[in-house]
PDB file of C-alpha atoms in Angstrom:
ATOM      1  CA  UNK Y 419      20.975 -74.928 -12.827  1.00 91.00           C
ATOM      2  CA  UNK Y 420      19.771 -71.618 -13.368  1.00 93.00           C
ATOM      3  CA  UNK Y 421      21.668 -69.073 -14.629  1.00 95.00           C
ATOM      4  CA  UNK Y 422      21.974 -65.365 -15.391  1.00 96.00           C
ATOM      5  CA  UNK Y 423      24.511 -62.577 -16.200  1.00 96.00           C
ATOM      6  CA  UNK Y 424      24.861 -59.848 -14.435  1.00 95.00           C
ATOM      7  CA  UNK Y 425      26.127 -56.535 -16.526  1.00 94.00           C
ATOM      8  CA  UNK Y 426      25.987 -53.381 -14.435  1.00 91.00           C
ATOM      9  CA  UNK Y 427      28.688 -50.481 -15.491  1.00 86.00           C
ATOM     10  CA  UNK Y 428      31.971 -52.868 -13.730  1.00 85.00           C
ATOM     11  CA  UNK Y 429      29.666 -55.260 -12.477  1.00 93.00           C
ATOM     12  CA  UNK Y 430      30.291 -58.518 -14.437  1.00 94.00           C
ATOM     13  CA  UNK Y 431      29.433 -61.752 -13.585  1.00 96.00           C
ATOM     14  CA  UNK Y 432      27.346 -64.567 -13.688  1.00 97.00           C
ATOM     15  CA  UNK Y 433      24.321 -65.535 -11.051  1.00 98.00           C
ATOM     16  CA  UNK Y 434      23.495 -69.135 -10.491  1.00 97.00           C
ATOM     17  CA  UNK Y 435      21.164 -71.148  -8.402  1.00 96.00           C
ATOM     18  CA  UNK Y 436      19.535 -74.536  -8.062  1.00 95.00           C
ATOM     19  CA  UNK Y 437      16.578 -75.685 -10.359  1.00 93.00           C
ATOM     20  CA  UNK Y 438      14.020 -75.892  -7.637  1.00 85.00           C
ATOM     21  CA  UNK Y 439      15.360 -74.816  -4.233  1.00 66.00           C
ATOM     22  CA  UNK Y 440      15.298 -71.683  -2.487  1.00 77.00           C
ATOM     23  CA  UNK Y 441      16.469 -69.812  -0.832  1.00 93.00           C
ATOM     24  CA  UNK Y 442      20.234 -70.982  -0.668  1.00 95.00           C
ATOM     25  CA  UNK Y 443      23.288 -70.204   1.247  1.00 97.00           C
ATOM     26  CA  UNK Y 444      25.172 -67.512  -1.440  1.00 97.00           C
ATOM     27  CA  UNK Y 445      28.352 -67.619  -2.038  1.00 97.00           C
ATOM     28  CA  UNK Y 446      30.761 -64.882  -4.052  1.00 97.00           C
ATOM     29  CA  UNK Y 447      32.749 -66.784  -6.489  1.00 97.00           C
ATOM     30  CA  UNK Y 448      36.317 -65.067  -7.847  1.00 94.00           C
ATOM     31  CA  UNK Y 449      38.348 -66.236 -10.142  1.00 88.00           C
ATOM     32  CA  UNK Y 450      42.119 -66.432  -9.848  1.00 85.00           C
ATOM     33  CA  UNK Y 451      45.225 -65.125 -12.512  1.00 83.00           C
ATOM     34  CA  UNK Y 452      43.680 -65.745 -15.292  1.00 87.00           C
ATOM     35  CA  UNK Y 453      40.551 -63.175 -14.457  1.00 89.00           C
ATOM     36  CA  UNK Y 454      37.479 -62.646 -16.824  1.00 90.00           C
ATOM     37  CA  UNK Y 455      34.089 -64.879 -14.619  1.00 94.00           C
ATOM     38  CA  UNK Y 456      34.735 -67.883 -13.383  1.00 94.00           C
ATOM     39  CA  UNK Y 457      32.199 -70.117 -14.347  1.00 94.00           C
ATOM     40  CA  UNK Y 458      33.792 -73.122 -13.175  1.00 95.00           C
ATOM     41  CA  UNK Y 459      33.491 -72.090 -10.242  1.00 96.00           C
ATOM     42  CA  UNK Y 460      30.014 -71.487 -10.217  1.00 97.00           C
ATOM     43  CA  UNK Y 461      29.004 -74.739 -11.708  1.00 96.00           C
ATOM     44  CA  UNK Y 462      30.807 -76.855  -8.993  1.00 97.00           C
ATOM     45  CA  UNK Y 463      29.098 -74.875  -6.077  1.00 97.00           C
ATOM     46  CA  UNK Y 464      25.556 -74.661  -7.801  1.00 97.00           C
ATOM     47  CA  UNK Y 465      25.219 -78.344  -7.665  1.00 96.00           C
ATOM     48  CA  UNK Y 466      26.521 -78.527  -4.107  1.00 96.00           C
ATOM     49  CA  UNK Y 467      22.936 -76.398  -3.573  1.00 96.00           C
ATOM     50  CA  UNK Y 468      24.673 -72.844  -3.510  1.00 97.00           C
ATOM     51  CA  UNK Y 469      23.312 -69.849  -5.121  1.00 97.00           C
ATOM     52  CA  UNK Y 470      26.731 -68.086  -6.590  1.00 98.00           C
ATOM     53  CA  UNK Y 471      27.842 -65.047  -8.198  1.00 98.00           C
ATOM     54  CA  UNK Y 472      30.741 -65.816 -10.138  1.00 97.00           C
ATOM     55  CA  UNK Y 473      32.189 -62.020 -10.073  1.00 96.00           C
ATOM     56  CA  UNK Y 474      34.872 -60.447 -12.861  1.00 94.00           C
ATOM     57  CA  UNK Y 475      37.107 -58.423 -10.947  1.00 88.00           C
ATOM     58  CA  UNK Y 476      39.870 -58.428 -14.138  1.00 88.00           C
ATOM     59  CA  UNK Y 477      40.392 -59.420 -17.740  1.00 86.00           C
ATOM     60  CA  UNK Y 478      37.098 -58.385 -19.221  1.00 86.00           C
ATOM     61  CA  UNK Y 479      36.295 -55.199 -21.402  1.00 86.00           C
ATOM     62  CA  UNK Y 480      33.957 -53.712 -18.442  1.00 85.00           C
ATOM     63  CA  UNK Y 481      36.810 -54.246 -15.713  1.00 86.00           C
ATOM     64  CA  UNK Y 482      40.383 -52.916 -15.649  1.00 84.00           C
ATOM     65  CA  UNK Y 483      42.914 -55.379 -18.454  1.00 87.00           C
ATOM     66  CA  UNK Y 484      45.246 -56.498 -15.817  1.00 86.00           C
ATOM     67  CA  UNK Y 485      45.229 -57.634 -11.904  1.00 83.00           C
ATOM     68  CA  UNK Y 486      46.131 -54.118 -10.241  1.00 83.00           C
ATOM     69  CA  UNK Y 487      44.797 -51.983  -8.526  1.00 82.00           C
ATOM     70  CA  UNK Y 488      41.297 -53.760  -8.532  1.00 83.00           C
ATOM     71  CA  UNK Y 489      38.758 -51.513  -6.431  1.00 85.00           C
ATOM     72  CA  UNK Y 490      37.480 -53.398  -3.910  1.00 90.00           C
ATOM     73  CA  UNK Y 491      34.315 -51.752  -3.542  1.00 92.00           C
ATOM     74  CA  UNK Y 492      33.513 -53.551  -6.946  1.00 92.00           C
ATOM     75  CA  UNK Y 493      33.284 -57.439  -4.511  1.00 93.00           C
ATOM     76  CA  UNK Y 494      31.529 -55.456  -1.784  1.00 96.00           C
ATOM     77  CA  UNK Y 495      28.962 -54.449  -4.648  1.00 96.00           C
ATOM     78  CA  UNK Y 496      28.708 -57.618  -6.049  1.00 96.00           C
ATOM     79  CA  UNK Y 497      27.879 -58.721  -2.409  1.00 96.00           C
ATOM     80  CA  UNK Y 498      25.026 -56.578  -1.561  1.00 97.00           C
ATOM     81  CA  UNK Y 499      23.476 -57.306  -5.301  1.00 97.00           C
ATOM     82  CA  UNK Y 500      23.924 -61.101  -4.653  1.00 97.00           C
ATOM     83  CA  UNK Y 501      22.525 -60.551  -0.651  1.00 96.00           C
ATOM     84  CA  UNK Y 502      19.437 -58.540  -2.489  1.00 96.00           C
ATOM     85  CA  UNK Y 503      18.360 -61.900  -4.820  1.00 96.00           C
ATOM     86  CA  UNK Y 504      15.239 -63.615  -3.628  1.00 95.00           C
ATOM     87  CA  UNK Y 505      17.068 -66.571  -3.984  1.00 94.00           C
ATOM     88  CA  UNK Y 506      19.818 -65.824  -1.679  1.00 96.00           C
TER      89      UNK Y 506
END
């Protein structure tokens, strides 16, 4: 697996794809209560052959402390950067 972070203003995540393969079906990873990136996520659907943003949308210092009021342009920007990857 290949991986990257992504840290752009309240754009937080992580950016993995196969070792090897490309381009891959993307998928946008979130996390659930417990916020922050879930990277758990992105390691189970990496080695199905995904390539996977694992987006913070909560619960990190670049993103709002708690689970309100989370913008929702913030997953369609995280979209269109993951849709923009060579990769992808």
């Amino acid at each position: 697996m290949i991986a990257k972070s992504l840290r752009d203003g309240d754009l937080v995540g992580t950016f993995g794809i196969p070792e090897g393969k490309g381009p891959c079906p993307g998928v946008l990873a979130l996390g659930g209560g417990e916020g922050g990136i879930p990277e758990y996520l992105l390691q189970l659907l990496v080695l199905e052959g995904f390539a996977c943003l694992a987006l913070a949308y909560f619960a990190t210092p670049d993103t709002q402390p708690a689970l309100i009021e989370v913008p929702l342009v913030r997953v369609e920007r995280g979209l269109r950067w993951m849709l923009a990857q060579p990769e992808v």
